[in-house]
PDB file of C-alpha atoms and ligand atoms in Angstrom:
ATOM      1  CA  MET A   1       0.000   0.000   0.000  1.00  0.00           C
ATOM      2  CA  ALA A   2       1.471   3.345  -1.068  1.00  0.00           C
ATOM      3  CA  LEU A   3       0.636   6.068   1.433  1.00  0.00           C
ATOM      4  CA  ASN A   4       0.173   8.993  -0.958  1.00  0.00           C
ATOM      5  CA  GLY A   5      -3.478  10.038  -0.861  1.00  0.00           C
ATOM      6  CA  LYS A   6      -4.204   7.732   2.062  1.00  0.00           C
ATOM      7  CA  THR A   7      -5.696   8.905   5.371  1.00  0.00           C
ATOM      8  CA  ALA A   8      -4.504   7.561   8.707  1.00  0.00           C
ATOM      9  CA  VAL A   9      -5.887   7.878  12.231  1.00  0.00           C
ATOM     10  CA  VAL A  10      -3.370   7.524  15.069  1.00  0.00           C
ATOM     11  CA  THR A  11      -4.578   7.328  18.668  1.00  0.00           C
ATOM     12  CA  GLY A  12      -2.171   8.412  21.377  1.00  0.00           C
ATOM     13  CA  ALA A  13      -0.416  10.378  18.633  1.00  0.00           C
ATOM     14  CA  ALA A  14       1.059  13.172  20.740  1.00  0.00           C
ATOM     15  CA  LEU A  15       3.936  11.392  22.428  1.00  0.00           C
ATOM     16  CA  GLY A  16       6.199   8.382  22.359  1.00  0.00           C
ATOM     17  CA  ILE A  17       5.425   5.583  19.935  1.00  0.00           C
ATOM     18  CA  GLY A  18       2.310   7.343  18.618  1.00  0.00           C
ATOM     19  CA  ARG A  19       4.310  10.449  17.796  1.00  0.00           C
ATOM     20  CA  ALA A  20       6.874   8.334  15.930  1.00  0.00           C
ATOM     21  CA  ILE A  21       4.104   6.527  14.026  1.00  0.00           C
ATOM     22  CA  THR A  22       2.524   9.861  13.075  1.00  0.00           C
ATOM     23  CA  GLU A  23       5.838  11.248  11.880  1.00  0.00           C
ATOM     24  CA  ILE A  24       6.702   8.260   9.693  1.00  0.00           C
ATOM     25  CA  LEU A  25       3.232   8.147   8.141  1.00  0.00           C
ATOM     26  CA  VAL A  26       3.264  11.877   7.272  1.00  0.00           C
ATOM     27  CA  LYS A  27       6.842  11.601   5.994  1.00  0.00           C
ATOM     28  CA  ASN A  28       5.704   8.814   3.667  1.00  0.00           C
ATOM     29  CA  GLY A  29       2.835  10.805   2.192  1.00  0.00           C
ATOM     30  CA  ALA A  30      -0.222  10.001   4.315  1.00  0.00           C
ATOM     31  CA  LYS A  31      -2.608  12.548   5.736  1.00  0.00           C
ATOM     32  CA  VAL A  32      -2.827  11.885   9.474  1.00  0.00           C
ATOM     33  CA  ALA A  33      -5.446  12.630  12.117  1.00  0.00           C
ATOM     34  CA  LEU A  34      -3.806  12.917  15.517  1.00  0.00           C
ATOM     35  CA  LEU A  35      -6.146  11.732  18.273  1.00  0.00           C
ATOM     36  CA  ASP A  36      -5.022  12.277  21.845  1.00  0.00           C
ATOM     37  CA  VAL A  37      -6.090  13.633  25.238  1.00  0.00           C
ATOM     38  CA  ASN A  38      -2.875  15.631  25.603  1.00  0.00           C
ATOM     39  CA  GLU A  39      -3.876  18.727  23.644  1.00  0.00           C
ATOM     40  CA  ALA A  40      -0.730  20.719  24.373  1.00  0.00           C
ATOM     41  CA  GLU A  41       1.689  18.045  23.189  1.00  0.00           C
ATOM     42  CA  ALA A  42      -0.470  17.157  20.193  1.00  0.00           C
ATOM     43  CA  LYS A  43      -0.587  20.785  19.068  1.00  0.00           C
ATOM     44  CA  THR A  44       3.173  21.078  19.510  1.00  0.00           C
ATOM     45  CA  LEU A  45       3.640  18.027  17.286  1.00  0.00           C
ATOM     46  CA  LYS A  46       1.181  19.348  14.707  1.00  0.00           C
ATOM     47  CA  LYS A  47       2.977  22.689  14.604  1.00  0.00           C
ATOM     48  CA  ALA A  48       6.257  20.943  13.897  1.00  0.00           C
ATOM     49  CA  LEU A  49       4.686  18.750  11.208  1.00  0.00           C
ATOM     50  CA  ASP A  50       2.929  21.751   9.637  1.00  0.00           C
ATOM     51  CA  LYS A  51       6.292  23.503   9.311  1.00  0.00           C
ATOM     52  CA  GLN A  52       7.972  20.491   7.705  1.00  0.00           C
ATOM     53  CA  TYR A  53       5.166  19.044   5.569  1.00  0.00           C
ATOM     54  CA  GLY A  54       2.395  21.673   5.317  1.00  0.00           C
ATOM     55  CA  GLN A  55      -0.631  22.188   7.533  1.00  0.00           C
ATOM     56  CA  GLU A  56      -3.029  20.442   5.152  1.00  0.00           C
ATOM     57  CA  ASN A  57      -1.516  17.037   5.895  1.00  0.00           C
ATOM     58  CA  THR A  58      -2.443  16.696   9.549  1.00  0.00           C
ATOM     59  CA  LEU A  59      -5.451  17.260  11.763  1.00  0.00           C
ATOM     60  CA  PHE A  60      -5.622  17.191  15.562  1.00  0.00           C
ATOM     61  CA  VAL A  61      -8.830  16.092  17.259  1.00  0.00           C
ATOM     62  CA  LYS A  62      -8.909  15.854  21.026  1.00  0.00           C
ATOM     63  CA  CYS A  63     -10.204  12.367  21.699  1.00  0.00           C
ATOM     64  CA  ASP A  64     -10.283  10.100  24.739  1.00  0.00           C
ATOM     65  CA  VAL A  65     -10.500   6.474  23.599  1.00  0.00           C
ATOM     66  CA  GLU A  66     -12.560   5.776  26.718  1.00  0.00           C
ATOM     67  CA  SER A  67     -15.371   7.851  25.155  1.00  0.00           C
ATOM     68  CA  GLU A  68     -17.460   6.352  22.363  1.00  0.00           C
ATOM     69  CA  GLU A  69     -18.933   9.774  21.594  1.00  0.00           C
ATOM     70  CA  GLN A  70     -15.514  11.403  21.257  1.00  0.00           C
ATOM     71  CA  ILE A  71     -14.297   8.562  19.048  1.00  0.00           C
ATOM     72  CA  LYS A  72     -17.359   8.831  16.792  1.00  0.00           C
ATOM     73  CA  ALA A  73     -16.869  12.594  16.446  1.00  0.00           C
ATOM     74  CA  ALA A  74     -13.133  12.300  15.783  1.00  0.00           C
ATOM     75  CA  LEU A  75     -13.601   9.635  13.105  1.00  0.00           C
ATOM     76  CA  GLN A  76     -16.359  11.639  11.401  1.00  0.00           C
ATOM     77  CA  THR A  77     -14.286  14.818  11.460  1.00  0.00           C
ATOM     78  CA  THR A  78     -11.366  12.890   9.952  1.00  0.00           C
ATOM     79  CA  ALA A  79     -13.525  11.386   7.191  1.00  0.00           C
ATOM     80  CA  ASP A  80     -15.133  14.765   6.451  1.00  0.00           C
ATOM     81  CA  THR A  81     -11.768  16.533   6.331  1.00  0.00           C
ATOM     82  CA  PHE A  82      -9.761  14.030   4.315  1.00  0.00           C
ATOM     83  CA  GLY A  83     -12.504  12.210   2.377  1.00  0.00           C
ATOM     84  CA  GLY A  84     -12.260   8.828   4.069  1.00  0.00           C
ATOM     85  CA  ILE A  85     -10.143   6.626   6.360  1.00  0.00           C
ATOM     86  CA  ASP A  86      -7.680   3.993   5.101  1.00  0.00           C
ATOM     87  CA  ILE A  87      -5.351   3.356   8.049  1.00  0.00           C
ATOM     88  CA  VAL A  88      -5.928   3.176  11.809  1.00  0.00           C
ATOM     89  CA  CYS A  89      -3.138   2.855  14.377  1.00  0.00           C
ATOM     90  CA  ASN A  90      -4.698   1.947  17.740  1.00  0.00           C
ATOM     91  CA  ASN A  91      -1.770   3.058  19.827  1.00  0.00           C
ATOM     92  CA  ALA A  92      -3.166   4.939  22.853  1.00  0.00           C
ATOM     93  CA  GLY A  93      -2.289   3.166  26.064  1.00  0.00           C
ATOM     94  CA  ILE A  94      -1.213   3.501  29.660  1.00  0.00           C
ATOM     95  CA  LEU A  95       0.453   1.283  32.236  1.00  0.00           C
ATOM     96  CA  ASN A  96      -0.904   1.720  35.748  1.00  0.00           C
ATOM     97  CA  GLU A  97      -1.431  -1.326  37.920  1.00  0.00           C
ATOM     98  CA  GLY A  98      -2.768   0.980  40.627  1.00  0.00           C
ATOM     99  CA  GLU A  99      -5.521   2.029  38.199  1.00  0.00           C
ATOM    100  CA  TRP A 100      -5.871  -1.304  36.458  1.00  0.00           C
ATOM    101  CA  GLU A 101      -9.505  -0.815  35.435  1.00  0.00           C
ATOM    102  CA  LYS A 102      -8.570   2.404  33.624  1.00  0.00           C
ATOM    103  CA  THR A 103      -5.681   0.534  32.028  1.00  0.00           C
ATOM    104  CA  VAL A 104      -8.128  -2.094  30.756  1.00  0.00           C
ATOM    105  CA  SER A 105     -10.575   0.578  29.556  1.00  0.00           C
ATOM    106  CA  ILE A 106      -7.920   2.387  27.532  1.00  0.00           C
ATOM    107  CA  ASN A 107      -5.581  -0.371  26.366  1.00  0.00           C
ATOM    108  CA  LEU A 108      -8.108  -3.066  25.452  1.00  0.00           C
ATOM    109  CA  LEU A 109     -11.580  -1.559  25.387  1.00  0.00           C
ATOM    110  CA  GLY A 110     -10.233   1.533  23.601  1.00  0.00           C
ATOM    111  CA  VAL A 111      -8.827  -0.631  20.811  1.00  0.00           C
ATOM    112  CA  ILE A 112     -12.155  -2.453  20.476  1.00  0.00           C
ATOM    113  CA  ARG A 113     -14.193   0.795  20.594  1.00  0.00           C
ATOM    114  CA  VAL A 114     -12.139   2.496  17.860  1.00  0.00           C
ATOM    115  CA  THR A 115     -12.047  -0.617  15.695  1.00  0.00           C
ATOM    116  CA  TYR A 116     -15.789  -1.234  15.852  1.00  0.00           C
ATOM    117  CA  LEU A 117     -16.598   2.440  15.255  1.00  0.00           C
ATOM    118  CA  VAL A 118     -14.191   2.855  12.331  1.00  0.00           C
ATOM    119  CA  LEU A 119     -15.577  -0.177  10.472  1.00  0.00           C
ATOM    120  CA  LYS A 120     -18.451   1.864   9.000  1.00  0.00           C
ATOM    121  CA  HIS A 121     -15.885   4.257   7.492  1.00  0.00           C
ATOM    122  CA  MET A 122     -13.473   1.599   6.159  1.00  0.00           C
ATOM    123  CA  ASN A 123     -15.595  -1.483   5.441  1.00  0.00           C
ATOM    124  CA  LYS A 124     -16.000  -2.073   1.706  1.00  0.00           C
ATOM    125  CA  LEU A 125     -19.486  -3.454   2.390  1.00  0.00           C
ATOM    126  CA  SER A 126     -20.585  -0.036   3.708  1.00  0.00           C
ATOM    127  CA  GLY A 127     -18.966   2.110   1.038  1.00  0.00           C
ATOM    128  CA  GLY A 128     -15.513   2.275   2.558  1.00  0.00           C
ATOM    129  CA  ARG A 129     -12.236   1.793   0.735  1.00  0.00           C
ATOM    130  CA  GLY A 130     -10.934  -1.036   2.942  1.00  0.00           C
ATOM    131  CA  GLY A 131      -7.489  -0.553   4.419  1.00  0.00           C
ATOM    132  CA  VAL A 132      -5.477  -1.642   7.416  1.00  0.00           C
ATOM    133  CA  VAL A 133      -5.631  -1.467  11.219  1.00  0.00           C
ATOM    134  CA  VAL A 134      -2.383  -1.799  13.172  1.00  0.00           C
ATOM    135  CA  ASN A 135      -2.719  -2.214  16.932  1.00  0.00           C
ATOM    136  CA  THR A 136       0.076  -1.495  19.370  1.00  0.00           C
ATOM    137  CA  ALA A 137       0.188  -4.587  21.545  1.00  0.00           C
ATOM    138  CA  SER A 138       3.405  -5.500  23.382  1.00  0.00           C
ATOM    139  CA  MET A 139       5.862  -8.241  24.119  1.00  0.00           C
ATOM    140  CA  ALA A 140       3.826  -8.378  27.326  1.00  0.00           C
ATOM    141  CA  GLY A 141       0.965  -9.573  25.143  1.00  0.00           C
ATOM    142  CA  LEU A 142       2.898 -12.665  24.113  1.00  0.00           C
ATOM    143  CA  GLY A 143       3.955 -13.988  27.485  1.00  0.00           C
ATOM    144  CA  PRO A 144       3.716 -13.333  31.218  1.00  0.00           C
ATOM    145  CA  PHE A 145       4.784  -9.917  32.528  1.00  0.00           C
ATOM    146  CA  LEU A 146       4.969 -10.525  36.265  1.00  0.00           C
ATOM    147  CA  THR A 147       5.320  -6.894  37.361  1.00  0.00           C
ATOM    148  CA  CYS A 148       2.223  -5.752  35.452  1.00  0.00           C
ATOM    149  CA  PRO A 149      -0.392  -8.530  35.308  1.00  0.00           C
ATOM    150  CA  ALA A 150      -3.374  -6.354  34.357  1.00  0.00           C
ATOM    151  CA  TYR A 151      -1.375  -4.504  31.707  1.00  0.00           C
ATOM    152  CA  SER A 152      -0.185  -7.823  30.299  1.00  0.00           C
ATOM    153  CA  ALA A 153      -3.805  -9.017  30.210  1.00  0.00           C
ATOM    154  CA  THR A 154      -4.790  -5.978  28.130  1.00  0.00           C
ATOM    155  CA  LYS A 155      -2.030  -6.682  25.627  1.00  0.00           C
ATOM    156  CA  HIS A 156      -2.898 -10.389  25.422  1.00  0.00           C
ATOM    157  CA  GLY A 157      -6.431  -9.191  24.713  1.00  0.00           C
ATOM    158  CA  VAL A 158      -5.233  -6.906  21.923  1.00  0.00           C
ATOM    159  CA  VAL A 159      -3.360  -9.835  20.367  1.00  0.00           C
ATOM    160  CA  GLY A 160      -6.418 -12.082  20.506  1.00  0.00           C
ATOM    161  CA  PHE A 161      -8.675  -9.317  19.197  1.00  0.00           C
ATOM    162  CA  THR A 162      -6.329  -8.521  16.318  1.00  0.00           C
ATOM    163  CA  ARG A 163      -6.019 -12.171  15.250  1.00  0.00           C
ATOM    164  CA  SER A 164      -9.809 -12.617  15.451  1.00  0.00           C
ATOM    165  CA  MET A 165     -10.595  -9.441  13.509  1.00  0.00           C
ATOM    166  CA  ALA A 166      -8.142 -10.485  10.777  1.00  0.00           C
ATOM    167  CA  LEU A 167     -10.091 -13.715  10.242  1.00  0.00           C
ATOM    168  CA  ALA A 168     -13.516 -12.053  10.603  1.00  0.00           C
ATOM    169  CA  SER A 169     -12.493  -9.517   7.972  1.00  0.00           C
ATOM    170  CA  ILE A 170     -11.472 -12.199   5.481  1.00  0.00           C
ATOM    171  CA  VAL A 171     -14.698 -14.154   5.902  1.00  0.00           C
ATOM    172  CA  SER A 172     -16.820 -10.976   5.886  1.00  0.00           C
ATOM    173  CA  ASP A 173     -14.946  -9.509   2.899  1.00  0.00           C
ATOM    174  CA  TYR A 174     -14.419  -6.191   4.691  1.00  0.00           C
ATOM    175  CA  GLY A 175     -11.246  -5.488   2.705  1.00  0.00           C
ATOM    176  CA  ILE A 176      -9.446  -4.511   5.919  1.00  0.00           C
ATOM    177  CA  ARG A 177      -6.229  -6.077   7.237  1.00  0.00           C
ATOM    178  CA  PHE A 178      -5.589  -6.297  10.986  1.00  0.00           C
ATOM    179  CA  ASN A 179      -2.043  -6.561  12.384  1.00  0.00           C
ATOM    180  CA  ALA A 180      -0.233  -5.772  15.626  1.00  0.00           C
ATOM    181  CA  VAL A 181       3.211  -4.595  16.618  1.00  0.00           C
ATOM    182  CA  CYS A 182       4.617  -6.131  19.819  1.00  0.00           C
ATOM    183  CA  PRO A 183       7.458  -3.978  21.155  1.00  0.00           C
ATOM    184  CA  GLY A 184       9.755  -4.778  24.057  1.00  0.00           C
ATOM    185  CA  PHE A 185      10.957  -1.874  26.201  1.00  0.00           C
ATOM    186  CA  VAL A 186      10.692   1.449  24.372  1.00  0.00           C
ATOM    187  CA  GLN A 187      12.155   4.753  25.562  1.00  0.00           C
ATOM    188  CA  THR A 188       8.987   6.734  26.307  1.00  0.00           C
ATOM    189  CA  ASP A 189       7.220   8.469  29.176  1.00  0.00           C
ATOM    190  CA  LEU A 190       5.309   5.259  29.830  1.00  0.00           C
ATOM    191  CA  MET A 191       8.587   3.520  30.610  1.00  0.00           C
ATOM    192  CA  ASP A 192       9.911   6.466  32.604  1.00  0.00           C
ATOM    193  CA  ASN A 193       6.827   6.498  34.822  1.00  0.00           C
ATOM    194  CA  ILE A 194       6.839   2.767  35.580  1.00  0.00           C
ATOM    195  CA  PRO A 195       8.203   3.003  39.171  1.00  0.00           C
ATOM    196  CA  ASN A 196       5.136   5.037  40.214  1.00  0.00           C
ATOM    197  CA  ASN A 197       2.654   2.836  38.405  1.00  0.00           C
ATOM    198  CA  LEU A 198       3.224  -0.711  39.660  1.00  0.00           C
ATOM    199  CA  GLY A 199       0.502  -0.431  42.329  1.00  0.00           C
ATOM    200  CA  GLN A 200       0.446  -3.490  44.598  1.00  0.00           C
ATOM    201  CA  PHE A 201       3.376  -4.896  42.622  1.00  0.00           C
ATOM    202  CA  SER A 202       5.757  -2.030  43.454  1.00  0.00           C
ATOM    203  CA  HIS A 203       7.836  -4.507  45.490  1.00  0.00           C
ATOM    204  CA  LEU A 204       8.798  -6.031  42.142  1.00  0.00           C
ATOM    205  CA  ALA A 205      10.331  -2.802  40.797  1.00  0.00           C
ATOM    206  CA  ASP A 206      13.871  -4.199  40.983  1.00  0.00           C
ATOM    207  CA  ILE A 207      12.876  -7.191  38.886  1.00  0.00           C
ATOM    208  CA  GLU A 208      11.501  -4.720  36.357  1.00  0.00           C
ATOM    209  CA  LYS A 209      14.814  -2.901  36.234  1.00  0.00           C
ATOM    210  CA  GLU A 210      16.671  -6.194  35.742  1.00  0.00           C
ATOM    211  CA  MET A 211      14.379  -7.085  32.824  1.00  0.00           C
ATOM    212  CA  VAL A 212      15.029  -3.728  31.172  1.00  0.00           C
ATOM    213  CA  GLU A 213      18.793  -4.022  31.710  1.00  0.00           C
ATOM    214  CA  LYS A 214      18.786  -7.565  30.336  1.00  0.00           C
ATOM    215  CA  MET A 215      16.550  -6.876  27.351  1.00  0.00           C
ATOM    216  CA  GLY A 216      17.679  -3.361  26.511  1.00  0.00           C
ATOM    217  CA  THR A 217      15.509  -0.573  25.174  1.00  0.00           C
ATOM    218  CA  ILE A 218      14.578   0.619  21.697  1.00  0.00           C
ATOM    219  CA  HIS A 219      13.786   4.019  20.249  1.00  0.00           C
ATOM    220  CA  PRO A 220      10.174   4.778  19.268  1.00  0.00           C
ATOM    221  CA  SER A 221      11.278   5.288  15.657  1.00  0.00           C
ATOM    222  CA  VAL A 222      12.233   1.593  15.448  1.00  0.00           C
ATOM    223  CA  VAL A 223       8.674   0.657  16.415  1.00  0.00           C
ATOM    224  CA  ALA A 224       7.299   3.142  13.877  1.00  0.00           C
ATOM    225  CA  GLU A 225       9.304   1.479  11.105  1.00  0.00           C
ATOM    226  CA  CYS A 226       7.704  -1.846  12.070  1.00  0.00           C
ATOM    227  CA  VAL A 227       4.252  -0.242  11.967  1.00  0.00           C
ATOM    228  CA  LEU A 228       5.030   1.154   8.499  1.00  0.00           C
ATOM    229  CA  GLU A 229       5.908  -2.390   7.358  1.00  0.00           C
ATOM    230  CA  LEU A 230       2.608  -3.752   8.700  1.00  0.00           C
ATOM    231  CA  VAL A 231       0.698  -0.900   7.019  1.00  0.00           C
ATOM    232  CA  THR A 232       2.339  -1.042   3.608  1.00  0.00           C
ATOM    233  CA  ASP A 233       2.884  -4.801   3.109  1.00  0.00           C
ATOM    234  CA  GLU A 234      -0.487  -5.907   1.795  1.00  0.00           C
ATOM    235  CA  ARG A 235       0.412  -9.550   2.419  1.00  0.00           C
ATOM    236  CA  LYS A 236       0.235  -8.897   6.164  1.00  0.00           C
ATOM    237  CA  ASN A 237      -3.061  -9.744   7.838  1.00  0.00           C
ATOM    238  CA  GLY A 238      -3.262 -11.280  11.319  1.00  0.00           C
ATOM    239  CA  ASP A 239       0.470 -10.758  11.653  1.00  0.00           C
ATOM    240  CA  HIS A 240       2.257  -9.778  14.856  1.00  0.00           C
ATOM    241  CA  LEU A 241       5.690  -8.185  14.591  1.00  0.00           C
ATOM    242  CA  LEU A 242       7.807  -8.582  17.743  1.00  0.00           C
ATOM    243  CA  VAL A 243      10.499  -5.951  18.070  1.00  0.00           C
ATOM    244  CA  LYS A 244      13.058  -5.841  20.877  1.00  0.00           C
ATOM    245  CA  SER A 245      16.597  -4.441  21.205  1.00  0.00           C
ATOM    246  CA  ASN A 246      16.573  -3.678  17.474  1.00  0.00           C
ATOM    247  CA  GLN A 247      15.746  -7.244  16.427  1.00  0.00           C
ATOM    248  CA  LYS A 248      12.379  -7.920  14.800  1.00  0.00           C
ATOM    249  CA  SER A 249      10.573 -11.177  14.035  1.00  0.00           C
ATOM    250  CA  TYR A 250       7.085 -12.274  13.085  1.00  0.00           C
ATOM    251  CA  VAL A 251       5.371 -14.266  15.823  1.00  0.00           C
ATOM    252  CA  THR A 252       4.051 -17.753  15.045  1.00  0.00           C
ATOM    253  CA  PHE A 253       1.123 -18.947  17.135  1.00  0.00           C
ATOM    254  CA  PRO A 254       0.153 -22.540  17.992  1.00  0.00           C
ATOM    255  CA  GLU A 255      -2.614 -24.023  15.835  1.00  0.00           C
ATOM    256  CA  VAL A 256      -5.604 -24.554  18.145  1.00  0.00           C
ATOM    257  CA  LEU A 257      -8.306 -25.717  15.693  1.00  0.00           C
TER     258      LEU A 257
HETATM  259  N1  NAD B 301       6.983   2.162  26.117  1.00  0.00           N
HETATM  260  C1  NAD B 301       7.057   0.831  26.033  1.00  0.00           C
HETATM  261  O1  NAD B 301       8.008   0.174  26.529  1.00  0.00           O
HETATM  262  C2  NAD B 301       5.982   0.070  25.306  1.00  0.00           C
HETATM  263  C3  NAD B 301       6.246  -1.227  24.889  1.00  0.00           C
HETATM  264  C4  NAD B 301       5.257  -1.956  24.240  1.00  0.00           C
HETATM  265  C5  NAD B 301       4.022  -1.375  23.984  1.00  0.00           C
HETATM  266  N2  NAD B 301       3.791  -0.102  24.392  1.00  0.00           N
HETATM  267  C6  NAD B 301       2.487   0.466  24.085  1.00  0.00           C
HETATM  268  O2  NAD B 301       2.671   1.557  23.169  1.00  0.00           O
HETATM  269  C7  NAD B 301       1.566   2.461  23.252  1.00  0.00           C
HETATM  270  C8  NAD B 301       2.089   3.880  23.390  1.00  0.00           C
HETATM  271  O3  NAD B 301       2.817   3.933  24.598  1.00  0.00           O
HETATM  272  P1  NAD B 301       4.079   4.891  24.801  1.00  0.00           P
HETATM  273  O4  NAD B 301       5.152   4.088  25.417  1.00  0.00           O
HETATM  274  O5  NAD B 301       4.340   5.645  23.559  1.00  0.00           O
HETATM  275  O6  NAD B 301       3.468   5.838  25.934  1.00  0.00           O
HETATM  276  P2  NAD B 301       3.439   7.410  26.094  1.00  0.00           P
HETATM  277  O7  NAD B 301       2.901   7.618  27.475  1.00  0.00           O
HETATM  278  O8  NAD B 301       4.735   8.013  25.712  1.00  0.00           O
HETATM  279  O9  NAD B 301       2.345   7.884  25.020  1.00  0.00           O
HETATM  280  C9  NAD B 301       1.010   7.484  25.149  1.00  0.00           C
HETATM  281  C10 NAD B 301       0.136   8.487  24.420  1.00  0.00           C
HETATM  282  O10 NAD B 301      -1.219   8.048  24.527  1.00  0.00           O
HETATM  283  C11 NAD B 301      -2.015   9.129  24.980  1.00  0.00           C
HETATM  284  N3  NAD B 301      -3.190   8.633  25.722  1.00  0.00           N
HETATM  285  C12 NAD B 301      -3.207   8.084  26.952  1.00  0.00           C
HETATM  286  N4  NAD B 301      -4.459   7.782  27.322  1.00  0.00           N
HETATM  287  C13 NAD B 301      -5.263   8.139  26.282  1.00  0.00           C
HETATM  288  C14 NAD B 301      -6.662   8.071  26.042  1.00  0.00           C
HETATM  289  N5  NAD B 301      -7.518   7.613  26.994  1.00  0.00           N
HETATM  290  N6  NAD B 301      -7.143   8.509  24.852  1.00  0.00           N
HETATM  291  C15 NAD B 301      -6.299   9.007  23.919  1.00  0.00           C
HETATM  292  N7  NAD B 301      -4.956   9.108  24.076  1.00  0.00           N
HETATM  293  C16 NAD B 301      -4.458   8.664  25.255  1.00  0.00           C
HETATM  294  C17 NAD B 301      -1.096   9.969  25.849  1.00  0.00           C
HETATM  295  O11 NAD B 301      -1.583  11.300  25.993  1.00  0.00           O
HETATM  296  C18 NAD B 301       0.194   9.878  25.059  1.00  0.00           C
HETATM  297  O12 NAD B 301       0.268  10.887  24.077  1.00  0.00           O
HETATM  298  C19 NAD B 301       0.753   1.975  24.447  1.00  0.00           C
HETATM  299  O13 NAD B 301      -0.352   1.204  23.976  1.00  0.00           O
HETATM  300  C20 NAD B 301       1.715   1.067  25.212  1.00  0.00           C
HETATM  301  O14 NAD B 301       1.045   0.076  25.952  1.00  0.00           O
HETATM  302  C21 NAD B 301       4.721   0.645  25.035  1.00  0.00           C
HETATM  303  C1  LIG B 302       9.178  -1.141  32.050  1.00  0.00           C
HETATM  304  C2  LIG B 302       8.091  -0.466  31.297  1.00  0.00           C
HETATM  305  C3  LIG B 302       6.969  -1.395  30.901  1.00  0.00           C
HETATM  306  C4  LIG B 302       6.755  -1.365  29.424  1.00  0.00           C
HETATM  307  C5  LIG B 302       5.571  -2.221  29.042  1.00  0.00           C
HETATM  308  C6  LIG B 302       5.716  -2.559  27.619  1.00  0.00           C
HETATM  309  O1  LIG B 302       4.591  -3.098  27.046  1.00  0.00           O
HETATM  310  C7  LIG B 302       6.925  -3.422  27.409  1.00  0.00           C
HETATM  311  C8  LIG B 302       6.984  -4.694  27.775  1.00  0.00           C
HETATM  312  C9  LIG B 302       8.310  -5.302  27.569  1.00  0.00           C
HETATM  313  C10 LIG B 302       8.653  -6.519  27.848  1.00  0.00           C
HETATM  314  C11 LIG B 302       7.755  -7.564  28.241  1.00  0.00           C
HETATM  315  C12 LIG B 302       8.382  -8.741  28.464  1.00  0.00           C
HETATM  316  C13 LIG B 302       7.653  -9.981  28.658  1.00  0.00           C
HETATM  317  C14 LIG B 302       8.480 -11.075  28.619  1.00  0.00           C
HETATM  318  C15 LIG B 302       7.939 -12.468  28.764  1.00  0.00           C
HETATM  319  O2  LIG B 302       6.522 -12.477  28.784  1.00  0.00           O
HETATM  320  C16 LIG B 302       8.316 -13.352  27.591  1.00  0.00           C
HETATM  321  O3  LIG B 302       7.750 -14.620  27.863  1.00  0.00           O
HETATM  322  C17 LIG B 302       7.716 -12.820  26.292  1.00  0.00           C
HETATM  323  C18 LIG B 302       8.070 -13.784  25.161  1.00  0.00           C
HETATM  324  C19 LIG B 302       8.008 -13.058  23.827  1.00  0.00           C
HETATM  325  C20 LIG B 302       8.992 -13.688  22.895  1.00  0.00           C
HETATM  326  O4  LIG B 302      10.219 -13.467  23.085  1.00  0.00           O
HETATM  327  O5  LIG B 302       8.518 -14.478  22.027  1.00  0.00           O
END
């Protein structure tokens, strides 16, 4: 999929991985709607992108993925502004074991909310152009993550949801591909804030540090390059790209049926 003339929606676009995804998509010719709750940072990013690529190529819509109404409005504004939606990057997420229900609501339910609401815009059966959805899961969605059980559960859910939507889309002939990127430790605010967000598992903070030291960290731009691969390679559907310490590999899952 060439990105020129394509429209992308990125949730959690203002900072970290979402910012890197937004930048690489705009750089490669897409028009991008930045959805985030952090208005100040999102506007700062848009200003920088406007200067480099022109203001007509991006749109900021304040949107909390916990709110169905805000998602509906943001998707409609995007479609009205750019003429449709071809790419969705469900990236918004938090890690807070002390507020685990909010973590579930954003990381898992937010991905489901946006996906289900964007179908009417993208689904070929309802006049859409088809396209691709790339969800930001995590390495913690592929195996146990003892310091953050609830967070890990949300990412396992995103993996299962992505794999299921990929198959549902094929059978339903939606014309939409569904993939996920599964990063290890990435240098973002989410990582920086981890010591304050382990809740009842704060006694495991040292184990967390050992995992990071052992596994190493990656720059958000490395994750964005993986997302670009999942967006542009039209052979990818139901694929999960694991990226850690600058190594990347496609995950194979056990056959269960
Ligand atoms: N940093 C890592 O090590 C790492 C690794 C694997 C996966 N991830 C995942 O990557 C995604 C991005 O995380 P990050 O590390 O870039 O974090 P980050 O905190 O740097 O950025 C998260 C962005 O999401 C936005 N956001 C938070 N809640 C929101 C909501 N309810 N609605 C809309 N926007 C919201 C924030 O304002 C922020 O701009 C998350 O889903 C996270 O779980 C992160
Ligand atoms: C310290 C900040 C937390 C960041 C959360 C973010 O999502 C990153 C998670 C990074 C690592 C998770 C590691 C989990 C490791 C084990 O579950 C392992 O079994 C995963 C196996 C995946 C694989 O190598 O195939």
